[in-house]
Coordinates of C-alpha atoms in Angstrom, one line a residue:
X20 CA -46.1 -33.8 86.6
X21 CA -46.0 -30.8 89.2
X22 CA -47.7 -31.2 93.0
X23 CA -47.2 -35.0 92.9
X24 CA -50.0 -35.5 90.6
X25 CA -49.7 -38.4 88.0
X26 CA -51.7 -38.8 85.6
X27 CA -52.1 -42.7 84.1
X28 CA -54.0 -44.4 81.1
X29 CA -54.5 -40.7 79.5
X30 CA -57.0 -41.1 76.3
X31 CA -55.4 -38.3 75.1
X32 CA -52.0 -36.0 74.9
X33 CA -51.9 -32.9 77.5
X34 CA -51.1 -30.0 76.1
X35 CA -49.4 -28.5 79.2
X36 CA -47.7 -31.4 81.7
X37 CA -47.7 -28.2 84.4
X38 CA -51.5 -27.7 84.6
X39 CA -53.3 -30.8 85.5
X40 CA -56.6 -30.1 85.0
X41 CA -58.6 -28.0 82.5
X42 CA -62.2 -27.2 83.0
X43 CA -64.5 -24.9 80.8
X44 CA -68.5 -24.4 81.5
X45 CA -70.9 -26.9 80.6
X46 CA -73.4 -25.6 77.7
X47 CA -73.8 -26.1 74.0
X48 CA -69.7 -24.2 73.0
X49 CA -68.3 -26.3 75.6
X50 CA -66.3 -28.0 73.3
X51 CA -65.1 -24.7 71.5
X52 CA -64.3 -23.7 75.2
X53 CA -62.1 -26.7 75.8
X54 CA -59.9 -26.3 72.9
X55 CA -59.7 -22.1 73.9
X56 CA -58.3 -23.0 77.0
X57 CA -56.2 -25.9 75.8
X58 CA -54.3 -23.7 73.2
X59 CA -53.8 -21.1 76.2
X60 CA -52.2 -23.7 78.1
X61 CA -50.1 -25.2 75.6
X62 CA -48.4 -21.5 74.5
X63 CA -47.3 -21.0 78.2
X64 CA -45.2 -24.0 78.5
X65 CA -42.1 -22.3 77.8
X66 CA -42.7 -20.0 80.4
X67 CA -44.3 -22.4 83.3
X68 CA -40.9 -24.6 82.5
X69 CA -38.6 -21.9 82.8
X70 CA -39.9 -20.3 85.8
X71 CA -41.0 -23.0 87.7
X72 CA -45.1 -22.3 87.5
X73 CA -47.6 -25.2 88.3
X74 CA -51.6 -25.0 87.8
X75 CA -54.3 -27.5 89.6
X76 CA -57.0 -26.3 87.7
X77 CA -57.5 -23.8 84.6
X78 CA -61.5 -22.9 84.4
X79 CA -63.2 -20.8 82.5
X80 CA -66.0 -18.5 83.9
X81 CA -68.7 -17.1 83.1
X82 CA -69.2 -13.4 82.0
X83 CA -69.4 -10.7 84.2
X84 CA -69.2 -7.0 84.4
X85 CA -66.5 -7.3 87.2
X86 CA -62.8 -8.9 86.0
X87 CA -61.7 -11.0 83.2
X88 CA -59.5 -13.1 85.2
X89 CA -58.6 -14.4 88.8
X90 CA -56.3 -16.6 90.7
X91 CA -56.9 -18.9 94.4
X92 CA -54.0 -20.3 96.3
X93 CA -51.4 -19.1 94.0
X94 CA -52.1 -21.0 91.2
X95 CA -54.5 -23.9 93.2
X96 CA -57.0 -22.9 90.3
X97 CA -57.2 -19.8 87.6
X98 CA -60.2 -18.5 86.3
X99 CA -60.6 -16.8 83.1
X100 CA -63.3 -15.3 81.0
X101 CA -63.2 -16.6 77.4
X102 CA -66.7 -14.4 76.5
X103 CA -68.2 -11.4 76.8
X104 CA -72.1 -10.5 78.4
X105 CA -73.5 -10.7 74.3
X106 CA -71.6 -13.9 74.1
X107 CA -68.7 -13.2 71.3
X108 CA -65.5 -14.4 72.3
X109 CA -62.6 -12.6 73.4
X110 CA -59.6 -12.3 71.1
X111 CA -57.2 -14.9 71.6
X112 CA -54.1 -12.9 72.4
X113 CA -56.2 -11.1 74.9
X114 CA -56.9 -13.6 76.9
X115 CA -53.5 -15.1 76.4
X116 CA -52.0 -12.1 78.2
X117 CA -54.2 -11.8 80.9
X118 CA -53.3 -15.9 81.4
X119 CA -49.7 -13.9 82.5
X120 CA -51.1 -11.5 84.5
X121 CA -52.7 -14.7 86.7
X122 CA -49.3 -16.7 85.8
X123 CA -47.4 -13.7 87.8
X124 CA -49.8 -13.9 91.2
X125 CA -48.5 -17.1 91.7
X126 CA -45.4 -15.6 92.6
X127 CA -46.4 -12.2 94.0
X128 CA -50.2 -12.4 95.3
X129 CA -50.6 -8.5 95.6
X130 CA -50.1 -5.7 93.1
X131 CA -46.6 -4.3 94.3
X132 CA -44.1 -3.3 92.3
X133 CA -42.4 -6.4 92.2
X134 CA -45.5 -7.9 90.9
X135 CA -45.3 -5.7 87.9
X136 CA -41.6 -6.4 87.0
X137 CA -42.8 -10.5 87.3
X138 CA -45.6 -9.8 85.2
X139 CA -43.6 -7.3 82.3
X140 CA -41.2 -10.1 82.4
X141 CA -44.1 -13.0 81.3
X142 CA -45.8 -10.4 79.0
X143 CA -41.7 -10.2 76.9
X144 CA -41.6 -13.5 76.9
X145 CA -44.6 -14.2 75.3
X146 CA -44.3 -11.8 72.5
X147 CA -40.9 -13.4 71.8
X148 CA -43.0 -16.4 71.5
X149 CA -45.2 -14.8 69.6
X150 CA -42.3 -13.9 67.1
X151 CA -40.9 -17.1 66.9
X152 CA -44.6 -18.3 66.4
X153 CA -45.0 -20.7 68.9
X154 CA -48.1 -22.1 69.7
X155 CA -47.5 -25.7 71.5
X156 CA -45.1 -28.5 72.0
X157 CA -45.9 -32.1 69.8
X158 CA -49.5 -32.0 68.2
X159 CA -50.2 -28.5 70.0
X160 CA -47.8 -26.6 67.5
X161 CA -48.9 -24.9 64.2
X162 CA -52.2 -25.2 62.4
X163 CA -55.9 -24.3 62.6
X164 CA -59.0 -26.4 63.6
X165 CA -62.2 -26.1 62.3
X166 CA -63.1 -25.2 66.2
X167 CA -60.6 -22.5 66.1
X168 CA -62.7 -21.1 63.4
X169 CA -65.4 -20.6 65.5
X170 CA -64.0 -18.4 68.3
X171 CA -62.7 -16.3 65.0
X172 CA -65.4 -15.9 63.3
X173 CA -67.4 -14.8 66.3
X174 CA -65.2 -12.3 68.1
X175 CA -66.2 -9.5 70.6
X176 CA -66.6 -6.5 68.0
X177 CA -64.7 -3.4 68.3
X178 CA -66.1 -1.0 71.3
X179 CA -67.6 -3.9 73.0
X180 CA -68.5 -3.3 76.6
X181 CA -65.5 -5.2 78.7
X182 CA -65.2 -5.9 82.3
X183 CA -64.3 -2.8 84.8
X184 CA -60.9 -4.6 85.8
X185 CA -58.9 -7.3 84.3
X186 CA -58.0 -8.7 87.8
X187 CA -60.7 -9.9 89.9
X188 CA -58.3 -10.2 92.8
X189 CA -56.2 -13.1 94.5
X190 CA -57.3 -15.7 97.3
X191 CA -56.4 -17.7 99.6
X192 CA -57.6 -20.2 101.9
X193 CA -58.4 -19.1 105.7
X194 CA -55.5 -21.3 108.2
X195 CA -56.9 -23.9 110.4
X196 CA -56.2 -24.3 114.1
X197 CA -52.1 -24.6 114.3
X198 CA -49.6 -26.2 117.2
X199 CA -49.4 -23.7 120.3
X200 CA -46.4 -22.4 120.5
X201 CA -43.5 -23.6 122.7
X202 CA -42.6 -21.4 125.4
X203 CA -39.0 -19.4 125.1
X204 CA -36.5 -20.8 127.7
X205 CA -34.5 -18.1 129.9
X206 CA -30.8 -17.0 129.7
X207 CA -30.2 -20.0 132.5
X208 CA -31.7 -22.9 130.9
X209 CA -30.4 -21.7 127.5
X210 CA -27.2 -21.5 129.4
X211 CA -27.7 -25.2 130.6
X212 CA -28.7 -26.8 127.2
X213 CA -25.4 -25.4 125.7
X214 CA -23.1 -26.6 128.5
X215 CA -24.9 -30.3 128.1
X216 CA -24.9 -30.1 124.5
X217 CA -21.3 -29.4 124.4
X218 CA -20.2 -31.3 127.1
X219 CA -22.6 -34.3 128.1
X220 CA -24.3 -34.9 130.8
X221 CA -22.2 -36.0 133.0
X222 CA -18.7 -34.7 133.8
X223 CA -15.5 -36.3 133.1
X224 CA -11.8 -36.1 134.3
X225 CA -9.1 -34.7 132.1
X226 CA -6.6 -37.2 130.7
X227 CA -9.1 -40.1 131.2
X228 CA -10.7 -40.2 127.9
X229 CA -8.9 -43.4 126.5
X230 CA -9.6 -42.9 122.6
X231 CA -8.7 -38.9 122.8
X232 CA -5.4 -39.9 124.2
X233 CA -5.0 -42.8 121.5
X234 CA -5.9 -39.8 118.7
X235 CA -3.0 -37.6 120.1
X236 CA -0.6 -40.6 120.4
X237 CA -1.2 -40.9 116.7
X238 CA -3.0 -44.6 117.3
X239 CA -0.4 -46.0 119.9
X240 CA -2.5 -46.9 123.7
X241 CA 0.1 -46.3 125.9
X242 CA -0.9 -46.4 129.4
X243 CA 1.6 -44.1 131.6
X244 CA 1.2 -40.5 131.6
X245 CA 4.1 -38.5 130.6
X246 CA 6.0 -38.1 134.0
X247 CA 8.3 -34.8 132.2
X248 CA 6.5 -31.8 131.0
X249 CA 9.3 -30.8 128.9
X250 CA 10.1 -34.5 126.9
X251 CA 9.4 -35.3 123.7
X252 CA 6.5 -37.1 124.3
X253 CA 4.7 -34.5 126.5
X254 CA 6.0 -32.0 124.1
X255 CA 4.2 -33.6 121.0
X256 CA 1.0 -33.6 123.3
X257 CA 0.7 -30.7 124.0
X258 CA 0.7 -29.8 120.2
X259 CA -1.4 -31.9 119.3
X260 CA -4.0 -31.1 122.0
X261 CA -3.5 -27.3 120.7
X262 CA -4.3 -28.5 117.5
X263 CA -7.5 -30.5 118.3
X264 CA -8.4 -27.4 120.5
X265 CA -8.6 -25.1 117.5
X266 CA -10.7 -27.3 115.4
X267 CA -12.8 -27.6 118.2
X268 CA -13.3 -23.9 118.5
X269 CA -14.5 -23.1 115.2
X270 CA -17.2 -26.2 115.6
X271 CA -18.4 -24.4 118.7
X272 CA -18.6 -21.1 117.1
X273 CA -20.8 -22.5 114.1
X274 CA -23.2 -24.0 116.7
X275 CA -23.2 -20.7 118.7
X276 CA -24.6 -19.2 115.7
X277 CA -27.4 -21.6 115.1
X278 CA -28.1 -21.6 118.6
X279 CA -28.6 -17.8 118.5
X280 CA -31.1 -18.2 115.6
X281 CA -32.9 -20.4 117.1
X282 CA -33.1 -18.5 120.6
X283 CA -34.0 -15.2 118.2
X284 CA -36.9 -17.3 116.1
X285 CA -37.9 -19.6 118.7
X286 CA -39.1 -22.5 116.5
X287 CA -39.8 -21.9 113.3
X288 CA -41.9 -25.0 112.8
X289 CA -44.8 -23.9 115.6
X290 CA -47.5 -21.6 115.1
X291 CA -50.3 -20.1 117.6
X292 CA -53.3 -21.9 118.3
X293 CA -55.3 -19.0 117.1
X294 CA -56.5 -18.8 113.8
X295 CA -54.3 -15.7 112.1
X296 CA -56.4 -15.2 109.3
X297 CA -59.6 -13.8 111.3
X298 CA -58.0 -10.4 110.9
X299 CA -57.7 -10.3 107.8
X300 CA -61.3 -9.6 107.2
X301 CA -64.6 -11.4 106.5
X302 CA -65.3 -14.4 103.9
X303 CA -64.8 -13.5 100.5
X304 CA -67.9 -13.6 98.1
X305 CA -68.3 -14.0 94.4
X306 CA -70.1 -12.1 91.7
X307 CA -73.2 -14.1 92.0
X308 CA -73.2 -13.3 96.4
X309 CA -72.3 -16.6 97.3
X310 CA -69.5 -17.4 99.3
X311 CA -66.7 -18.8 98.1
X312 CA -65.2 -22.1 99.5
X313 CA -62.0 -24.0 99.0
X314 CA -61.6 -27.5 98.0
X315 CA -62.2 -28.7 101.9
X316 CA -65.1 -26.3 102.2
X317 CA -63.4 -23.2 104.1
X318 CA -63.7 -19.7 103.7
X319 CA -61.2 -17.8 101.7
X320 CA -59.6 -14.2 102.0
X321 CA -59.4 -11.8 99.9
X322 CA -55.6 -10.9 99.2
X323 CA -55.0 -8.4 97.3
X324 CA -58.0 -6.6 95.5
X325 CA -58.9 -5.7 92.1
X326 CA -56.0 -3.6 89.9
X327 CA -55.8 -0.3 90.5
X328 CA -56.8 1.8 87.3
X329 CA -54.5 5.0 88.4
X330 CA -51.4 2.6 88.3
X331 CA -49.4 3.3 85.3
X332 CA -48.6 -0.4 84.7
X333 CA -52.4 -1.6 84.8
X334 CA -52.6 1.9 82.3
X335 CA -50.2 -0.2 79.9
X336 CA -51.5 -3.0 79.9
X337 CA -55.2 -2.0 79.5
X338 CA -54.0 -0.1 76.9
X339 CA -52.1 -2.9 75.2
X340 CA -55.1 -5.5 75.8
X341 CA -57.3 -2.9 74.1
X342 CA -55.4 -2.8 71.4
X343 CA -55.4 -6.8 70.6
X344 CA -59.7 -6.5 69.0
X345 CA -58.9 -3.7 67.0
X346 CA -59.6 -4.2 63.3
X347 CA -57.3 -3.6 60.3
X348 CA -57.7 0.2 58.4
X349 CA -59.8 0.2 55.8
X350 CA -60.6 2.3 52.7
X351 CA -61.9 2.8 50.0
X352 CA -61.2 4.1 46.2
X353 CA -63.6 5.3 44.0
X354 CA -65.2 2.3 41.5
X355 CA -63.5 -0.3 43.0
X356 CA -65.4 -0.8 46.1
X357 CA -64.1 -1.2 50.1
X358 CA -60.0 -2.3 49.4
X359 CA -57.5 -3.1 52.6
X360 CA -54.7 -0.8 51.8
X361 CA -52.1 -3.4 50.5
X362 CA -54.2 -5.7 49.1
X363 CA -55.3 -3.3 45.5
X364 CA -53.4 -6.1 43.5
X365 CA -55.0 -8.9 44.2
X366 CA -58.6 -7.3 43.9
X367 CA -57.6 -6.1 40.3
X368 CA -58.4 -9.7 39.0
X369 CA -62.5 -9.8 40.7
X370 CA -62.8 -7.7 37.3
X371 CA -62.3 -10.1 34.8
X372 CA -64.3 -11.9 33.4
X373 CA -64.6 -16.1 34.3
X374 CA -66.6 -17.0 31.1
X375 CA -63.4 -16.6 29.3
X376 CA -61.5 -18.8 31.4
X377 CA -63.5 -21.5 31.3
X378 CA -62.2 -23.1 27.6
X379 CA -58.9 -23.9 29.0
X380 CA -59.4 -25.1 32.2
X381 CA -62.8 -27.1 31.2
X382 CA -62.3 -28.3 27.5
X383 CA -58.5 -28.2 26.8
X384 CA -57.2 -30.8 29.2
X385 CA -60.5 -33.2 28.2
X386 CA -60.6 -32.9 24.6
X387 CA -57.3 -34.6 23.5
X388 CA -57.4 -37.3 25.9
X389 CA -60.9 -38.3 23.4
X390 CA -58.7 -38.5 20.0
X391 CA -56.3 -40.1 21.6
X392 CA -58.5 -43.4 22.9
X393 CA -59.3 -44.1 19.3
X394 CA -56.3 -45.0 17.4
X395 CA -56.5 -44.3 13.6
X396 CA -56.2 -47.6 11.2
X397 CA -53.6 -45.9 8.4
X398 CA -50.9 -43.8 9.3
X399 CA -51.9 -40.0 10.3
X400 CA -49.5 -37.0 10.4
X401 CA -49.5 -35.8 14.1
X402 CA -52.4 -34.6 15.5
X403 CA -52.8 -30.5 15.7
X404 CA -52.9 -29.6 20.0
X405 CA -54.0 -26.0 20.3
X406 CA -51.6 -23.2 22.3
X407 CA -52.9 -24.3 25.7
X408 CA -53.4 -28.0 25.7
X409 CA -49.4 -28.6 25.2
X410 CA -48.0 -26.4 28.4
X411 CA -51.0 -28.2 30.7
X412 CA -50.2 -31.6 29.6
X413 CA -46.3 -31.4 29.8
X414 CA -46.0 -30.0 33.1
X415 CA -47.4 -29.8 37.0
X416 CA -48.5 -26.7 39.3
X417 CA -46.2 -26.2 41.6
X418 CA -47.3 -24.7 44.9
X419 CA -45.6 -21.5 45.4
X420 CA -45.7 -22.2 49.6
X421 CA -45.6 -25.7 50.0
X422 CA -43.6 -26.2 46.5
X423 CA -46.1 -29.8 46.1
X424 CA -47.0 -30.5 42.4
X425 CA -50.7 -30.3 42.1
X426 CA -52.5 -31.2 38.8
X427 CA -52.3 -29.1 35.7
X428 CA -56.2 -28.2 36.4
X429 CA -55.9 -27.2 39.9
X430 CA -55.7 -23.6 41.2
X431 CA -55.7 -24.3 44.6
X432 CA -52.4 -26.6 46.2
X433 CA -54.1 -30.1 48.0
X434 CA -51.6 -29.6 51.0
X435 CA -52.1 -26.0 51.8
X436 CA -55.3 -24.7 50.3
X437 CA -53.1 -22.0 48.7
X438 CA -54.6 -20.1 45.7
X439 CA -51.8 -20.1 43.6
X440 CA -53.4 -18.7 40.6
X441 CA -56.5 -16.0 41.9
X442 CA -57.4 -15.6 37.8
X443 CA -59.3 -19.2 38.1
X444 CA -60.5 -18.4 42.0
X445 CA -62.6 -15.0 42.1
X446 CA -62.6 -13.6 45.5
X447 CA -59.8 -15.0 46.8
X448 CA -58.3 -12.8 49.8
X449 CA -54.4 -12.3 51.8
X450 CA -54.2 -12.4 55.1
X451 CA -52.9 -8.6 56.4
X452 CA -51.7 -9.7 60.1
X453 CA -48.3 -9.9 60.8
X454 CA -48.1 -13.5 60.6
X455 CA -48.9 -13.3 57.3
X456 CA -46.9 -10.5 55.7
X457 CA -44.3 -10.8 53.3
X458 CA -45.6 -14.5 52.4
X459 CA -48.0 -15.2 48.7
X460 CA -50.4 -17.3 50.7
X461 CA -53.5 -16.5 49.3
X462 CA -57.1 -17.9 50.7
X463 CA -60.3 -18.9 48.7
X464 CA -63.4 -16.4 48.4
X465 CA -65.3 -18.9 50.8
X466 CA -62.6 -19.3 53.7
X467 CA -63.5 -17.6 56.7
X468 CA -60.5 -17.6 58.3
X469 CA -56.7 -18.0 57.6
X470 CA -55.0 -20.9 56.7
X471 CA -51.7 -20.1 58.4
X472 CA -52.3 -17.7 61.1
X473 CA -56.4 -18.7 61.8
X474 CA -57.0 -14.9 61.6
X475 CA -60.5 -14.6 60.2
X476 CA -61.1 -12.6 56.9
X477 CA -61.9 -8.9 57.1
X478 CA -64.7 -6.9 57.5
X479 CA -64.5 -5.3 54.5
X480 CA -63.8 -8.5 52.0
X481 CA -66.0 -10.6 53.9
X482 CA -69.2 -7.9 52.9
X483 CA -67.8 -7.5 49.2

């Protein structure tokens, strides 16, 4: 777990090890709340893994006029609006892309250009895990709740009033009194800390230095000095002194460099006794006028300020969030009523009749069971089984999705809640979304919402 936070006995199963704490508003949906912002946080773990992202806190806030979504410290705690001022909830993926707009100020605080390339990056990588429909790690991964339900069923409707900017701004806490800085040394005492860095404090004749002469005798202590500059013995000193002298030079040259770094950034390590933050500005205050205060009960700053709505990549992505509550194209046919173009087959059997249906799924499979319990005294020819008892006795209904053999009366599969045959289930619907396509999941009349993608049912099948 990320900022050397552990957490121990844990009653339940995290669904993001790189955000330790998730808070939604107290209130009477504060359960709903908590599972919104726990499926947020379990669809970013790729991403938060990958990049190196950490959370403290994940909160939800209340609705406002102002932003949707903000971030403290860079990622010390992220606020995001999960409702709007009439109190439907936001769609999902909404809220899941303004979780990487937040994501992206923990690396770059204010909206530069290099902010935008950090956040396009998040927002690609979450429609590729969108595509490979990823939606947690472990018991976070696919499936629907009946609490998911509720945030479906009761989403912001289209043309809903939204917040004036999706970013309500980063902050950061004001620094507190730092070390005084330590005063840069002139040319001559710079001068004098190299020289007794390099050479020691105290001086030292040449020759006298018993183990450097035993490292150019190659180990042997001999105590004479060589009386003959030109023997062998004075010669092979002198090489070897040449040799130790080179090595030496490119150790003083690496130091020389350091030294000028440090001489250039005087140390890095001390700070001013002045508090730098006083010019950035006053105390930053919240929506409701108060101020706001850090964990230790400072003031914070004010960053960078809310988007900028003449940017062309806060254009895009408004655009694109706006795009996320829209509702499927509807239309309609004359005599058949409000159809979603795609779905005219399915809606072809609402017309038939379910009184005639009812013999063979009620009566056939019960009546032969009845002759059978009483077995005749004399020998009988073969009882006479009408056309649909024999194929419903003889074989299973086999789920078309999850292929599991249900009974021969069932018309919806035990496992998956598929309507596998719509003649027996009037108003059963398909899910349009993309999810969805290309599959023969079907949903019964009274589902609200999807059984494979939690979408919730249409406008226009829901009022049929």
């Amino acid at each position: 777990m990320p900022l050397g936070i552990q957490r121990l006995n844990a009653k339940k199963s995290q669904p993001n090890d790189r955000i330790i704490f998730i808070k939604p508003l107290p209130g009477p949906h504060e359960s709903i709340a908590q599972d919104f912002l726990e499926r947020i946080a379990a669809q970013c773990v790729p991403i938060m893994r990958q990049h190196h992202l950490s959370v403290t806190s994940l909160e939800e806030f209340s609705p406002n006029r102002e932003f949707v979504g903000r971030n403290f410290n860079a990622g010390e705690v992220i606020q995001l609006v999960l409702k709007t001022r009439s109190g439907a909830w936001l769609p999902f993926n909404y809220v899941q892309m303004v979780m990487m707009h937040e994501l992206a100020h923990n690396k770059q605080m204010n909206h530069s250009k290099v902010f935008w390339q950090v956040r396009n990056q998040f927002a690609d990588e979450l429609r590729v895990l969108w595509q490979r429909k990823f939606t947690g790690e472990g018991l976070w991964g696919r499936g629907a709740l009946l609490s998911t339900g509720e945030w479906e069923v009761n989403m912001a409707e289209d043309g809903e009033e939204l917040p004036e900017y999706l970013c309500g701004g980063t902050y950061r806490s004001r620094g507190g009194r730092k070390r005084k800085a330590r005063e840069k040394a002139n040319w001559k005492e710079q001068k004098e800390r190299r020289i007794l860095k390099k050479f020691g404090a105290n001086g030292q004749q040449l020759g006298e230095d018993e183990e450097r002469k035993r490292e150019l005798e190659k180990g042997k202590k001999v105590k004479g000095k060589p009386r003959v500059a030109g023997s062998s013995r004075g010669r092979g000193l002198r090489a070897a002194a040449a040799l130790a002298r080179f090595d030496q030079a490119r150790k003083e040259e690496e130091v020389k460099k350091e030294e000028e770094v440090e001489a250039d950034s005087g140390s890095g390590s001390e700070y001013e006794e002045e508090d730098a933050s006083l010019s950035l500005g006053p105390d930053a205050v919240d929506v409701d006028g108060n101020k706001l205060l850090d964990g230790k009960g400072q003031g914070m700053v004010k960053v960078c300020e809310d988007g900028n709505p003449d940017d062309q990549d806060a254009q895009d992505e408004l655009r694109e969030l706006q795009s996320f509550g829209r509702r499927p194209a509807v239309k309609k046919e004359s005599g058949t009523g409000p159809l979603i173009s795609g779905a005219s087959k399915p809606t072809e059997t609402k017309q038939d009749n379910p009184a005639e249906r009812k013999p063979p799924t009620l009566k056939g499979p019960i009546e032969p069971p009845r002759t059978q319990l009483q077995p005749p005294k004399t020998k009988l020819p073969a009882p006479k089984t009408t056309p649909f008892s024999a194929p419903t006795l003889s074989k299973t209904n086999t789920c078309p999705t999850c292929s599991f053999d249900n009974e021969p009366i069932s018309a919806i599969c035990t496992v998956c809640s598929n309507v596998f045959n719509p003649a027996q289930v009037p108003n059963s619907w398909a899910c349009t979304s993309w999810t969805c396509s290309g599959t023969k999941y079907r949903n019964a009349g009274d589902a609200g919402v999807c059984g494979v993608c939690g979408t919730r049912k249409p406008q226009a099948i829901a009022l049929d």
